[in-house]
PDB file of C-alpha atoms in Angstrom:
ATOM      1  CA  MET A1381     -16.516 -18.002   3.540  1.00 39.00           C
ATOM      2  CA  SER A1382     -17.631 -16.995   7.043  1.00 39.00           C
ATOM      3  CA  ASP A1383     -21.377 -17.603   6.417  1.00 40.00           C
ATOM      4  CA  GLN A1384     -20.814 -21.373   6.509  1.00 40.00           C
ATOM      5  CA  MET A1385     -19.129 -21.410   9.913  1.00 45.00           C
ATOM      6  CA  PRO A1386     -21.053 -22.161  13.104  1.00 52.00           C
ATOM      7  CA  ASP A1387     -21.213 -19.265  15.542  1.00 59.00           C
ATOM      8  CA  ALA A1388     -18.570 -19.512  18.239  1.00 74.00           C
ATOM      9  CA  GLN A1389     -19.782 -18.878  21.757  1.00 90.00           C
ATOM     10  CA  PRO A1390     -18.437 -15.837  23.569  1.00 96.00           C
ATOM     11  CA  GLN A1391     -16.443 -16.180  26.749  1.00 97.00           C
ATOM     12  CA  PHE A1392     -16.256 -13.494  29.442  1.00 98.00           C
ATOM     13  CA  LEU A1393     -13.303 -12.178  31.409  1.00 98.00           C
ATOM     14  CA  THR A1394     -13.645  -9.852  34.393  1.00 97.00           C
ATOM     15  CA  VAL A1395     -11.282  -6.880  34.109  1.00 98.00           C
ATOM     16  CA  GLY A1396     -10.774  -4.361  36.881  1.00 95.00           C
ATOM     17  CA  GLU A1397     -11.842  -4.485  40.498  1.00 94.00           C
ATOM     18  CA  GLY A1398     -14.683  -3.088  42.600  1.00 95.00           C
ATOM     19  CA  GLU A1399     -16.736  -0.430  40.845  1.00 92.00           C
ATOM     20  CA  ALA A1400     -14.312  -0.521  37.905  1.00 93.00           C
ATOM     21  CA  ALA A1401     -14.959  -4.241  37.255  1.00 97.00           C
ATOM     22  CA  ARG A1402     -16.533  -5.067  33.889  1.00 97.00           C
ATOM     23  CA  GLU A1403     -17.184  -8.251  31.948  1.00 98.00           C
ATOM     24  CA  ILE A1404     -15.277  -8.307  28.672  1.00 98.00           C
ATOM     25  CA  ALA A1405     -16.644 -10.547  25.927  1.00 98.00           C
ATOM     26  CA  MET A1406     -14.285 -12.446  23.655  1.00 98.00           C
ATOM     27  CA  ILE A1407     -14.582 -15.123  20.995  1.00 98.00           C
ATOM     28  CA  VAL A1408     -11.557 -17.378  20.741  1.00 97.00           C
ATOM     29  CA  ARG A1409     -10.946 -19.708  17.819  1.00 96.00           C
ATOM     30  CA  PRO A1410      -8.269 -22.303  18.674  1.00 95.00           C
ATOM     31  CA  ALA A1411      -5.651 -23.271  16.138  1.00 95.00           C
ATOM     32  CA  GLN A1412      -5.748 -26.629  14.419  1.00 94.00           C
ATOM     33  CA  ALA A1413      -3.427 -29.157  16.028  1.00 91.00           C
ATOM     34  CA  GLY A1414       0.158 -28.639  14.927  1.00 90.00           C
ATOM     35  CA  ASN A1415      -0.435 -25.200  13.392  1.00 92.00           C
ATOM     36  CA  GLY A1416       2.336 -22.963  14.684  1.00 91.00           C
ATOM     37  CA  ALA A1417       1.303 -19.770  12.899  1.00 95.00           C
ATOM     38  CA  PRO A1418       0.794 -16.631  15.002  1.00 97.00           C
ATOM     39  CA  THR A1419      -2.594 -15.994  16.615  1.00 97.00           C
ATOM     40  CA  LEU A1420      -4.681 -13.284  14.937  1.00 98.00           C
ATOM     41  CA  VAL A1421      -5.995 -10.645  17.341  1.00 98.00           C
ATOM     42  CA  TRP A1422      -8.809  -8.359  16.178  1.00 98.00           C
ATOM     43  CA  LEU A1423      -9.019  -4.822  17.651  1.00 98.00           C
ATOM     44  CA  SER A1424     -12.145  -2.899  16.697  1.00 98.00           C
ATOM     45  CA  GLY A1425     -12.594   0.808  16.140  1.00 97.00           C
ATOM     46  CA  TYR A1426     -14.543   3.370  18.154  1.00 96.00           C
ATOM     47  CA  ARG A1427     -18.145   2.167  18.622  1.00 93.00           C
ATOM     48  CA  SER A1428     -17.440  -0.950  16.533  1.00 95.00           C
ATOM     49  CA  ASP A1429     -17.440  -4.519  17.785  1.00 96.00           C
ATOM     50  CA  MET A1430     -16.272  -8.042  17.019  1.00 97.00           C
ATOM     51  CA  SER A1431     -19.357  -8.869  14.930  1.00 96.00           C
ATOM     52  CA  GLY A1432     -18.482  -6.371  12.203  1.00 95.00           C
ATOM     53  CA  THR A1433     -17.731  -7.402   8.636  1.00 96.00           C
ATOM     54  CA  LYS A1434     -13.931  -7.149   8.824  1.00 98.00           C
ATOM     55  CA  ALA A1435     -13.763  -8.964  12.189  1.00 98.00           C
ATOM     56  CA  VAL A1436     -15.921 -11.846  10.945  1.00 97.00           C
ATOM     57  CA  GLU A1437     -13.963 -12.115   7.697  1.00 98.00           C
ATOM     58  CA  LEU A1438     -10.706 -12.244   9.661  1.00 98.00           C
ATOM     59  CA  ASP A1439     -12.127 -15.055  11.765  1.00 97.00           C
ATOM     60  CA  GLY A1440     -13.152 -16.797   8.540  1.00 97.00           C
ATOM     61  CA  LEU A1441      -9.578 -16.562   7.269  1.00 98.00           C
ATOM     62  CA  ALA A1442      -8.368 -18.058  10.555  1.00 97.00           C
ATOM     63  CA  ALA A1443     -10.770 -20.988  10.100  1.00 96.00           C
ATOM     64  CA  GLU A1444      -9.592 -21.494   6.521  1.00 96.00           C
ATOM     65  CA  LEU A1445      -5.905 -21.490   7.475  1.00 97.00           C
ATOM     66  CA  GLY A1446      -6.330 -23.357  10.773  1.00 96.00           C
ATOM     67  CA  VAL A1447      -4.781 -20.521  12.807  1.00 97.00           C
ATOM     68  CA  ALA A1448      -6.010 -19.212  16.152  1.00 97.00           C
ATOM     69  CA  CYS A1449      -8.037 -15.996  16.308  1.00 98.00           C
ATOM     70  CA  ILE A1450      -9.073 -13.782  19.208  1.00 98.00           C
ATOM     71  CA  ARG A1451     -11.816 -11.177  18.938  1.00 98.00           C
ATOM     72  CA  LEU A1452     -13.004  -8.999  21.808  1.00 98.00           C
ATOM     73  CA  ASP A1453     -15.443  -6.238  22.566  1.00 98.00           C
ATOM     74  CA  TYR A1454     -14.216  -3.273  24.598  1.00 98.00           C
ATOM     75  CA  SER A1455     -16.356  -2.265  27.576  1.00 98.00           C
ATOM     76  CA  GLY A1456     -19.457  -0.398  26.465  1.00 96.00           C
ATOM     77  CA  HIS A1457     -19.270  -2.150  23.055  1.00 97.00           C
ATOM     78  CA  GLY A1458     -21.052  -5.219  21.701  1.00 96.00           C
ATOM     79  CA  LEU A1459     -21.516  -8.009  24.223  1.00 97.00           C
ATOM     80  CA  SER A1460     -19.235  -6.569  26.908  1.00 98.00           C
ATOM     81  CA  GLY A1461     -20.407  -4.922  30.092  1.00 97.00           C
ATOM     82  CA  GLY A1462     -19.576  -1.483  31.348  1.00 96.00           C
ATOM     83  CA  SER A1463     -20.692   1.940  30.170  1.00 93.00           C
ATOM     84  CA  PHE A1464     -19.522   3.385  26.862  1.00 94.00           C
ATOM     85  CA  GLY A1465     -19.366   6.785  28.529  1.00 93.00           C
ATOM     86  CA  ASP A1466     -16.694   5.512  30.912  1.00 95.00           C
ATOM     87  CA  GLY A1467     -14.474   4.419  28.016  1.00 96.00           C
ATOM     88  CA  THR A1468     -10.989   5.796  27.512  1.00 97.00           C
ATOM     89  CA  ILE A1469      -7.959   4.618  25.571  1.00 98.00           C
ATOM     90  CA  SER A1470      -6.315   3.497  28.827  1.00 98.00           C
ATOM     91  CA  ARG A1471      -9.423   1.530  29.856  1.00 98.00           C
ATOM     92  CA  TRP A1472      -9.830  -0.192  26.496  1.00 98.00           C
ATOM     93  CA  LEU A1473      -6.077  -0.864  26.322  1.00 98.00           C
ATOM     94  CA  GLU A1474      -6.243  -2.491  29.755  1.00 97.00           C
ATOM     95  CA  GLU A1475      -9.026  -4.790  28.528  1.00 98.00           C
ATOM     96  CA  ALA A1476      -7.230  -5.809  25.365  1.00 98.00           C
ATOM     97  CA  LEU A1477      -4.054  -6.486  27.324  1.00 97.00           C
ATOM     98  CA  ALA A1478      -5.987  -8.546  29.908  1.00 97.00           C
ATOM     99  CA  VAL A1479      -7.550 -10.714  27.203  1.00 97.00           C
ATOM    100  CA  ILE A1480      -4.192 -11.297  25.527  1.00 96.00           C
ATOM    101  CA  ARG A1481      -2.541 -12.194  28.808  1.00 95.00           C
ATOM    102  CA  HIS A1482      -5.451 -14.508  29.669  1.00 96.00           C
ATOM    103  CA  ILE A1483      -5.272 -16.414  26.359  1.00 95.00           C
ATOM    104  CA  ALA A1484      -1.464 -16.103  26.314  1.00 94.00           C
ATOM    105  CA  PRO A1485      -0.595 -16.820  22.664  1.00 95.00           C
ATOM    106  CA  ASP A1486       3.120 -17.356  21.967  1.00 94.00           C
ATOM    107  CA  ARG A1487       3.086 -15.060  18.929  1.00 96.00           C
ATOM    108  CA  MET A1488       0.389 -12.852  17.510  1.00 97.00           C
ATOM    109  CA  ILE A1489      -0.544 -10.582  14.657  1.00 98.00           C
ATOM    110  CA  LEU A1490      -2.533  -7.530  15.762  1.00 98.00           C
ATOM    111  CA  VAL A1491      -5.190  -6.446  13.270  1.00 98.00           C
ATOM    112  CA  GLY A1492      -6.515  -3.040  14.289  1.00 98.00           C
ATOM    113  CA  SER A1493      -9.164  -0.932  12.602  1.00 98.00           C
ATOM    114  CA  SER A1494      -9.270   2.857  13.083  1.00 98.00           C
ATOM    115  CA  MET A1495      -9.006   3.383  16.868  1.00 98.00           C
ATOM    116  CA  GLY A1496      -8.003  -0.292  17.050  1.00 98.00           C
ATOM    117  CA  GLY A1497      -4.816   0.743  15.263  1.00 98.00           C
ATOM    118  CA  TRP A1498      -4.032   3.118  18.139  1.00 98.00           C
ATOM    119  CA  ILE A1499      -4.772   0.343  20.652  1.00 98.00           C
ATOM    120  CA  ALA A1500      -2.462  -1.979  18.694  1.00 98.00           C
ATOM    121  CA  LEU A1501       0.436   0.482  18.812  1.00 98.00           C
ATOM    122  CA  ARG A1502      -0.069   1.062  22.534  1.00 98.00           C
ATOM    123  CA  LEU A1503      -0.222  -2.707  23.090  1.00 97.00           C
ATOM    124  CA  ALA A1504       3.155  -3.050  21.407  1.00 96.00           C
ATOM    125  CA  GLN A1505       4.592  -0.451  23.772  1.00 95.00           C
ATOM    126  CA  GLU A1506       3.008  -2.009  26.861  1.00 95.00           C
ATOM    127  CA  LEU A1507       4.013  -5.557  26.004  1.00 92.00           C
ATOM    128  CA  ALA A1508       7.612  -4.451  25.507  1.00 90.00           C
ATOM    129  CA  ARG A1509       7.596  -2.388  28.719  1.00 86.00           C
ATOM    130  CA  GLN A1510       5.910  -5.005  30.904  1.00 78.00           C
ATOM    131  CA  GLY A1511       7.877  -7.868  29.439  1.00 66.00           C
ATOM    132  CA  GLY A1512      11.118  -6.391  30.645  1.00 48.00           C
ATOM    133  CA  PRO A1513      14.506  -7.096  29.099  1.00 44.00           C
ATOM    134  CA  LYS A1514      13.665 -10.786  28.521  1.00 46.00           C
ATOM    135  CA  LEU A1515      10.380  -9.869  26.753  1.00 46.00           C
ATOM    136  CA  GLU A1516       8.530 -12.745  28.354  1.00 60.00           C
ATOM    137  CA  GLY A1517       4.956 -13.352  27.240  1.00 68.00           C
ATOM    138  CA  PRO A1518       3.276 -12.894  23.857  1.00 78.00           C
ATOM    139  CA  LYS A1519       5.523 -11.659  21.071  1.00 91.00           C
ATOM    140  CA  LEU A1520       4.416  -9.593  18.110  1.00 95.00           C
ATOM    141  CA  ALA A1521       4.822 -11.255  14.732  1.00 96.00           C
ATOM    142  CA  GLY A1522       3.224  -8.387  12.837  1.00 97.00           C
ATOM    143  CA  MET A1523       0.493  -5.776  12.581  1.00 98.00           C
ATOM    144  CA  VAL A1524      -2.112  -4.950   9.983  1.00 98.00           C
ATOM    145  CA  LEU A1525      -3.633  -1.504  10.578  1.00 98.00           C
ATOM    146  CA  ILE A1526      -6.761  -0.469   8.698  1.00 98.00           C
ATOM    147  CA  ALA A1527      -7.293   3.311   8.438  1.00 98.00           C
ATOM    148  CA  PRO A1528      -5.362   3.640  11.708  1.00 98.00           C
ATOM    149  CA  ALA A1529      -6.315   6.548  13.939  1.00 98.00           C
ATOM    150  CA  PRO A1530      -3.554   6.898  16.553  1.00 98.00           C
ATOM    151  CA  ASP A1531      -3.885  10.037  18.689  1.00 98.00           C
ATOM    152  CA  PHE A1532      -7.202  10.853  16.978  1.00 97.00           C
ATOM    153  CA  THR A1533      -8.454  12.748  20.038  1.00 97.00           C
ATOM    154  CA  SER A1534      -5.586  15.240  20.008  1.00 97.00           C
ATOM    155  CA  GLU A1535      -4.741  15.165  16.292  1.00 96.00           C
ATOM    156  CA  LEU A1536      -8.178  15.025  14.660  1.00 95.00           C
ATOM    157  CA  ILE A1537     -10.821  16.036  17.224  1.00 94.00           C
ATOM    158  CA  GLU A1538      -9.354  18.750  19.475  1.00 94.00           C
ATOM    159  CA  PRO A1539      -8.020  21.015  16.695  1.00 95.00           C
ATOM    160  CA  ASN A1540     -11.434  21.006  14.994  1.00 93.00           C
ATOM    161  CA  LEU A1541     -13.680  21.571  18.013  1.00 94.00           C
ATOM    162  CA  LYS A1542     -16.359  24.205  17.520  1.00 94.00           C
ATOM    163  CA  ALA A1543     -17.193  26.733  20.234  1.00 95.00           C
ATOM    164  CA  LYS A1544     -20.438  24.965  21.159  1.00 95.00           C
ATOM    165  CA  GLU A1545     -18.573  21.647  21.460  1.00 94.00           C
ATOM    166  CA  ARG A1546     -15.959  23.171  23.752  1.00 95.00           C
ATOM    167  CA  LYS A1547     -18.764  24.648  25.829  1.00 95.00           C
ATOM    168  CA  SER A1548     -20.518  21.265  26.040  1.00 96.00           C
ATOM    169  CA  LEU A1549     -17.272  19.593  27.116  1.00 95.00           C
ATOM    170  CA  ALA A1550     -16.733  22.204  29.823  1.00 94.00           C
ATOM    171  CA  GLU A1551     -20.311  22.211  31.117  1.00 95.00           C
ATOM    172  CA  ARG A1552     -21.542  18.653  30.504  1.00 95.00           C
ATOM    173  CA  GLY A1553     -18.307  16.690  30.287  1.00 95.00           C
ATOM    174  CA  TYR A1554     -19.026  15.492  26.734  1.00 94.00           C
ATOM    175  CA  PHE A1555     -20.261  16.549  23.329  1.00 95.00           C
ATOM    176  CA  GLU A1556     -22.267  14.737  20.673  1.00 92.00           C
ATOM    177  CA  GLU A1557     -21.607  14.507  16.948  1.00 88.00           C
ATOM    178  CA  ARG A1558     -23.830  13.089  14.247  1.00 86.00           C
ATOM    179  CA  SER A1559     -22.570   9.705  13.067  1.00 83.00           C
ATOM    180  CA  PRO A1560     -22.635   8.713   9.380  1.00 79.00           C
ATOM    181  CA  TYR A1561     -22.577   5.049  10.447  1.00 79.00           C
ATOM    182  CA  SER A1562     -25.342   4.911  13.073  1.00 82.00           C
ATOM    183  CA  PRO A1563     -28.616   6.663  13.974  1.00 84.00           C
ATOM    184  CA  GLU A1564     -27.122   7.223  17.416  1.00 84.00           C
ATOM    185  CA  PRO A1565     -24.699  10.148  17.721  1.00 87.00           C
ATOM    186  CA  ASN A1566     -21.016   9.729  18.525  1.00 88.00           C
ATOM    187  CA  ILE A1567     -20.255  10.805  22.103  1.00 91.00           C
ATOM    188  CA  TYR A1568     -16.830  12.153  22.975  1.00 95.00           C
ATOM    189  CA  THR A1569     -16.161  12.693  26.666  1.00 96.00           C
ATOM    190  CA  ARG A1570     -13.734  15.021  28.395  1.00 95.00           C
ATOM    191  CA  ALA A1571     -12.196  11.959  30.064  1.00 96.00           C
ATOM    192  CA  LEU A1572     -11.569  10.324  26.646  1.00 97.00           C
ATOM    193  CA  ILE A1573      -9.877  13.448  25.292  1.00 96.00           C
ATOM    194  CA  GLU A1574      -7.763  14.051  28.387  1.00 97.00           C
ATOM    195  CA  ASP A1575      -6.753  10.382  28.594  1.00 98.00           C
ATOM    196  CA  GLY A1576      -5.917  10.444  24.880  1.00 97.00           C
ATOM    197  CA  ARG A1577      -3.160  12.973  25.569  1.00 97.00           C
ATOM    198  CA  ALA A1578      -1.570  10.531  28.023  1.00 97.00           C
ATOM    199  CA  ASN A1579      -1.599   7.765  25.376  1.00 98.00           C
ATOM    200  CA  ARG A1580      -0.063   9.699  22.502  1.00 98.00           C
ATOM    201  CA  VAL A1581       2.203   7.676  20.230  1.00 98.00           C
ATOM    202  CA  LEU A1582       2.932  10.262  17.528  1.00 98.00           C
ATOM    203  CA  ASP A1583       5.203  12.262  19.811  1.00 95.00           C
ATOM    204  CA  GLY A1584       8.275  10.107  19.269  1.00 95.00           C
ATOM    205  CA  ILE A1585       9.629   6.972  17.612  1.00 95.00           C
ATOM    206  CA  ILE A1586       7.347   3.916  17.858  1.00 96.00           C
ATOM    207  CA  GLU A1587       9.210   0.632  17.990  1.00 93.00           C
ATOM    208  CA  THR A1588       6.887  -2.319  17.359  1.00 95.00           C
ATOM    209  CA  GLY A1589       9.711  -4.742  16.556  1.00 93.00           C
ATOM    210  CA  CYS A1590       7.613  -6.355  13.831  1.00 96.00           C
ATOM    211  CA  PRO A1591       6.482  -5.801  10.228  1.00 97.00           C
ATOM    212  CA  VAL A1592       3.543  -3.416   9.841  1.00 97.00           C
ATOM    213  CA  HIS A1593       1.133  -3.234   6.886  1.00 98.00           C
ATOM    214  CA  ILE A1594      -1.120  -0.172   6.750  1.00 98.00           C
ATOM    215  CA  LEU A1595      -4.229  -0.034   4.553  1.00 98.00           C
ATOM    216  CA  GLN A1596      -5.580   3.480   4.008  1.00 98.00           C
ATOM    217  CA  GLY A1597      -8.387   4.848   1.876  1.00 98.00           C
ATOM    218  CA  MET A1598      -7.658   8.092   0.059  1.00 98.00           C
ATOM    219  CA  LYS A1599     -11.316   9.166   0.292  1.00 97.00           C
ATOM    220  CA  ASP A1600     -11.518   8.523   4.019  1.00 97.00           C
ATOM    221  CA  PRO A1601     -13.655  11.362   5.479  1.00 94.00           C
ATOM    222  CA  ASP A1602     -12.706  10.550   9.095  1.00 94.00           C
ATOM    223  CA  VAL A1603      -8.950   9.847   9.022  1.00 96.00           C
ATOM    224  CA  PRO A1604      -7.109  11.769   6.283  1.00 96.00           C
ATOM    225  CA  HIS A1605      -4.577   9.712   4.358  1.00 97.00           C
ATOM    226  CA  ALA A1606      -1.910  12.214   5.454  1.00 97.00           C
ATOM    227  CA  HIS A1607      -2.409  10.791   8.970  1.00 98.00           C
ATOM    228  CA  ALA A1608      -1.226   7.369   7.762  1.00 97.00           C
ATOM    229  CA  MET A1609       1.822   8.984   6.186  1.00 97.00           C
ATOM    230  CA  LYS A1610       2.592  10.734   9.455  1.00 97.00           C
ATOM    231  CA  LEU A1611       2.361   7.398  11.280  1.00 98.00           C
ATOM    232  CA  VAL A1612       4.903   5.864   8.880  1.00 97.00           C
ATOM    233  CA  GLU A1613       7.357   8.638   9.790  1.00 97.00           C
ATOM    234  CA  HIS A1614       7.151   7.495  13.440  1.00 97.00           C
ATOM    235  CA  LEU A1615       7.976   3.872  12.526  1.00 96.00           C
ATOM    236  CA  PRO A1616      11.526   4.298  11.128  1.00 93.00           C
ATOM    237  CA  ALA A1617      12.878   1.070  12.605  1.00 87.00           C
ATOM    238  CA  ASP A1618      10.107  -1.224  11.347  1.00 89.00           C
ATOM    239  CA  ASP A1619       9.438  -2.937   8.033  1.00 95.00           C
ATOM    240  CA  VAL A1620       6.403  -0.888   6.965  1.00 97.00           C
ATOM    241  CA  VAL A1621       4.182  -1.309   3.902  1.00 97.00           C
ATOM    242  CA  LEU A1622       1.641   1.443   3.233  1.00 98.00           C
ATOM    243  CA  THR A1623      -1.099   0.574   0.749  1.00 98.00           C
ATOM    244  CA  PHE A1624      -3.290   3.436  -0.459  1.00 98.00           C
ATOM    245  CA  ILE A1625      -6.723   2.555  -1.804  1.00 98.00           C
ATOM    246  CA  ARG A1626      -7.533   5.384  -4.190  1.00 97.00           C
ATOM    247  CA  ASP A1627     -11.344   5.245  -3.829  1.00 97.00           C
ATOM    248  CA  GLY A1628     -11.333   3.777  -0.312  1.00 97.00           C
ATOM    249  CA  ASP A1629     -13.496   5.177   2.478  1.00 97.00           C
ATOM    250  CA  HIS A1630     -12.938   4.841   6.233  1.00 96.00           C
ATOM    251  CA  ARG A1631     -14.570   1.478   6.769  1.00 95.00           C
ATOM    252  CA  LEU A1632     -12.802  -0.364   3.949  1.00 97.00           C
ATOM    253  CA  SER A1633     -15.413  -3.125   4.103  1.00 97.00           C
ATOM    254  CA  ARG A1634     -16.143  -3.610   0.394  1.00 97.00           C
ATOM    255  CA  PRO A1635     -15.261  -7.013  -1.090  1.00 97.00           C
ATOM    256  CA  GLY A1636     -12.138  -5.610  -2.727  1.00 97.00           C
ATOM    257  CA  ASP A1637     -11.075  -3.942   0.526  1.00 98.00           C
ATOM    258  CA  ILE A1638     -11.625  -7.185   2.443  1.00 98.00           C
ATOM    259  CA  ALA A1639      -9.511  -9.052  -0.129  1.00 98.00           C
ATOM    260  CA  LEU A1640      -6.658  -6.582   0.448  1.00 98.00           C
ATOM    261  CA  LEU A1641      -6.992  -6.994   4.217  1.00 98.00           C
ATOM    262  CA  LEU A1642      -6.904 -10.789   4.085  1.00 98.00           C
ATOM    263  CA  SER A1643      -3.981 -10.722   1.637  1.00 98.00           C
ATOM    264  CA  ALA A1644      -2.023  -8.426   3.983  1.00 98.00           C
ATOM    265  CA  VAL A1645      -2.676 -10.754   6.924  1.00 98.00           C
ATOM    266  CA  LYS A1646      -1.649 -13.825   4.916  1.00 97.00           C
ATOM    267  CA  GLY A1647       1.519 -12.063   3.820  1.00 97.00           C
ATOM    268  CA  ILE A1648       2.563 -11.433   7.416  1.00 97.00           C
ATOM    269  CA  ILE A1649       1.657 -15.021   8.397  1.00 96.00           C
ATOM    270  CA  ARG A1650       3.909 -16.294   5.586  1.00 94.00           C
ATOM    271  CA  SER A1651       6.810 -14.028   6.481  1.00 90.00           C
ATOM    272  CA  SER A1652       6.556 -14.867  10.193  1.00 87.00           C
ATOM    273  CA  THR A1653       6.499 -18.576   9.407  1.00 78.00           C
ATOM    274  CA  ASN A1654       9.576 -18.206   7.204  1.00 72.00           C
ATOM    275  CA  ARG A1655      11.403 -16.352   9.956  1.00 61.00           C
ATOM    276  CA  GLN A1656      10.652 -19.202  12.373  1.00 57.00           C
ATOM    277  CA  MET A1657      12.127 -21.855  10.067  1.00 44.00           C
ATOM    278  CA  PRO A1658      15.751 -22.851  10.742  1.00 41.00           C
ATOM    279  CA  ALA A1659      18.304 -21.775   8.176  1.00 37.00           C
TER     280      ALA A1659
END
């Protein structure tokens, strides 16, 4: 599907001021004229970017359906500027929020993979808080979360730190971990871990105000499927669908996994369109 599409050119948005300023890359696919479906917004995982398989396939679906699609790279990722080592959840959240406010879609469906699921949940909170009682600005029509990793720093990393990793954090401000997905090691900084505590979402009820579809592999070595079940417990007010993929890994990038992802997105597009229609 996506192989036949011409490459869209990235645009750049400056986020932050002074020494904190960084150029954030985004690729925006406009909707076909008259298409009122929600805009799809792709949110990548840790050390992933908008050129990954799932992101490109989502953009391909947008092209097929004539809906708008926004993809972005966080600072220190892909085509964006800034240092990866400076990255925190707050920083990457600020960038995603800036891109959304810059493009200003009326309605959107957030599609977040791994850490992108955490960013999506925090976006929902920030949009509701900043919108005020009138909720002006972009409105959430739905979320699709792929192996979501909310609070992964405090829930999945900190409890499992080895003595040498704690020592490295204290003395060097970071520790390295071998990555199964890249020859370069994963780097986790003290700033990321400390900032993660300030962005926790699994410490109370999360109100997204929209339907949520979670896709989770049961053979995920990075985010246990029990973590997805815990997330569902914190979404009591939302219409939540949890799909377990019995042999699924963390990436969920196989053709069958992609088909499930695109089907979930299309389902939320259909339901949001139906809700918009007059009775």
